[in-house]
XYZ file of C-alpha atoms in Angstrom:
148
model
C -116.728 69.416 26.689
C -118.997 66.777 26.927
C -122.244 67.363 28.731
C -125.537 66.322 30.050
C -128.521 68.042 29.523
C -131.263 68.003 32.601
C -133.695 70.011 30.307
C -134.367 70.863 26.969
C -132.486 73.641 25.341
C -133.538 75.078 22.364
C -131.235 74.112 19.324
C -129.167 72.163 21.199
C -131.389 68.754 22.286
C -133.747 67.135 25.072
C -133.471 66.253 28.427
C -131.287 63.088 29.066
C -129.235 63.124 26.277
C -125.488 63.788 25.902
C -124.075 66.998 23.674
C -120.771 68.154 23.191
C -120.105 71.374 23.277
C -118.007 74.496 23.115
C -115.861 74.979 27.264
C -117.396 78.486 27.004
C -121.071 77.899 26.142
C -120.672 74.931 29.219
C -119.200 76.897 31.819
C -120.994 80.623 30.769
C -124.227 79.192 30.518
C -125.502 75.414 30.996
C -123.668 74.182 33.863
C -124.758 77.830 36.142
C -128.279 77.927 34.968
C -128.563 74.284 35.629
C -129.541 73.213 32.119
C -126.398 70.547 31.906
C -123.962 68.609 34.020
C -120.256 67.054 33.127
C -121.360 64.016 31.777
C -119.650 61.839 34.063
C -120.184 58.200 34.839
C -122.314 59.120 37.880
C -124.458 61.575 36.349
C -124.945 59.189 32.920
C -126.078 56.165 35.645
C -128.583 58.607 37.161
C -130.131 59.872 34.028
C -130.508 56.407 32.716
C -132.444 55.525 35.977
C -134.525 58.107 35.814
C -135.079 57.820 32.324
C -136.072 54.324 32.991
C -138.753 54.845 35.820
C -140.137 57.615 33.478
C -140.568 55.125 30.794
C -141.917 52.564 33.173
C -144.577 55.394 34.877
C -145.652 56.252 30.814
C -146.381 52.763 30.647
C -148.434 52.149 33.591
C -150.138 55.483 32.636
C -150.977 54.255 29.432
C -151.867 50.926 30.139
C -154.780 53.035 33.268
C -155.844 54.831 30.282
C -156.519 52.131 27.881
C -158.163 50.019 31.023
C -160.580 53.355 31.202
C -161.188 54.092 27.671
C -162.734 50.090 27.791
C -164.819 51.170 30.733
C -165.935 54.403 29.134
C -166.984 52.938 25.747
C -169.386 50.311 27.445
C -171.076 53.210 29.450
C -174.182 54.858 28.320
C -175.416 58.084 29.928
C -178.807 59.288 29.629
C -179.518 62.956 30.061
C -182.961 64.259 30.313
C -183.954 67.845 29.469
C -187.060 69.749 28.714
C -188.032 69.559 24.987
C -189.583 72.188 22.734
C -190.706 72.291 19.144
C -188.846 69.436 16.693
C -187.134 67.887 19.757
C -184.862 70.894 20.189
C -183.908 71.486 23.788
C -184.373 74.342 26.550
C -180.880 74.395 27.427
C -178.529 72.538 25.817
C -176.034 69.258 27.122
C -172.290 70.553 27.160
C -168.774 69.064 27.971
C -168.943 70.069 31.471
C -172.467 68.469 31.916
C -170.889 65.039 30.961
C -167.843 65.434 32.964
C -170.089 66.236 36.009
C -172.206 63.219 34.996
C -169.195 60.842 34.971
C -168.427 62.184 38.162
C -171.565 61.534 39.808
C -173.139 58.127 38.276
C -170.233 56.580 37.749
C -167.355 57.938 39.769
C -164.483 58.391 36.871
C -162.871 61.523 36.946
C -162.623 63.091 33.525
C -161.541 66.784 32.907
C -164.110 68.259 30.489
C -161.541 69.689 28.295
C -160.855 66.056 27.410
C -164.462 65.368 26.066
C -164.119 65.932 22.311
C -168.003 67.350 21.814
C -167.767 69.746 19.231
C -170.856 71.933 19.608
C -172.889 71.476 22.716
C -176.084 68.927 21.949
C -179.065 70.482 21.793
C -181.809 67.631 20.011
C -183.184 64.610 21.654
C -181.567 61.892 20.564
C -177.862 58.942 20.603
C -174.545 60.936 20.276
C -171.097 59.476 20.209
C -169.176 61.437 21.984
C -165.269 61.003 21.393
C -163.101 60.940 25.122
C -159.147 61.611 24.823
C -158.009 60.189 27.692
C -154.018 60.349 26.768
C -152.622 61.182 23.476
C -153.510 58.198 21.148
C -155.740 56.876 23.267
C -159.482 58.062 23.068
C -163.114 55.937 24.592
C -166.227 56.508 22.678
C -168.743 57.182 25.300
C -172.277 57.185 24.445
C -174.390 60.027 25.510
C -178.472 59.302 25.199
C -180.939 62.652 25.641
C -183.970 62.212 25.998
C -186.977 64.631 26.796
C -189.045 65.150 29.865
């Protein structure tokens, strides 16, 4: 029995693609739970349209991100913070403090679980600060403290 799958199934294959399988396994369990449909020539044309306006939304997704990771690498944003002993800060500057920074100077949205800073900063001083926007796409934003 040949079928299409409408999600993933473990052991078995992804979304979109066509599987043959056992008349038991088909009837029993992916056509009721909804994991599969008889591949027929309907349901074939209508997973190859939607496959192709997911591919084309990827696209335009990635092509938004790269447009932003430009935009993000030729930004600079200057934090200032009080300063103790060998420029070391009261406080320190954090993921969520650039995020909310972005947000406010600059408008750009950025969830701060995308900012790759490893350990928060906590000198005066230029940081590179790594921003993965999708996956293989990441901006370099630089992040300037400075003390008051």
């Amino acid at each position: 029995m040949k079928v299409l799958l409408l999600r993933d199934v473990e052991h078995l294959g992804k979304a979109g693609e066509i599987k043959d399988v056992s008349g038991g396994f088909g009837r029993n369990y992916l056509l009721p739970k909804g994991f599969a449909v008889l591949a027929t020539k309907s349901h074939i044309k209508q997973a190859e349209e939607r496959l192709a306006a997911q591919r084309r939304r990827a696209e335009a997704a990635r092509r938004e991100a790269e447009a932003l990771a430009a935009k993000l690498s030729a930004l600079t944003l200057t934090f200032t913070a009080k300063v103790g002993e060998q420029d070391r800060l009261y406080g320190s500057v954090t993921n969520a403090d650039i995020a909310a920074k972005l947000r406010e100077e600059v408008g750009i949205e950025i969830d701060r679980r995308k900012i790759m800073l490893e350990d928060p900063i906590k000198r005066t001083g230029e940081y590179e600060v790594p921003v993965e926007l999708a996956s293989g796409i990441t901006a370099t934003l630089k992040v300037v403290v400075v003390g008051e």
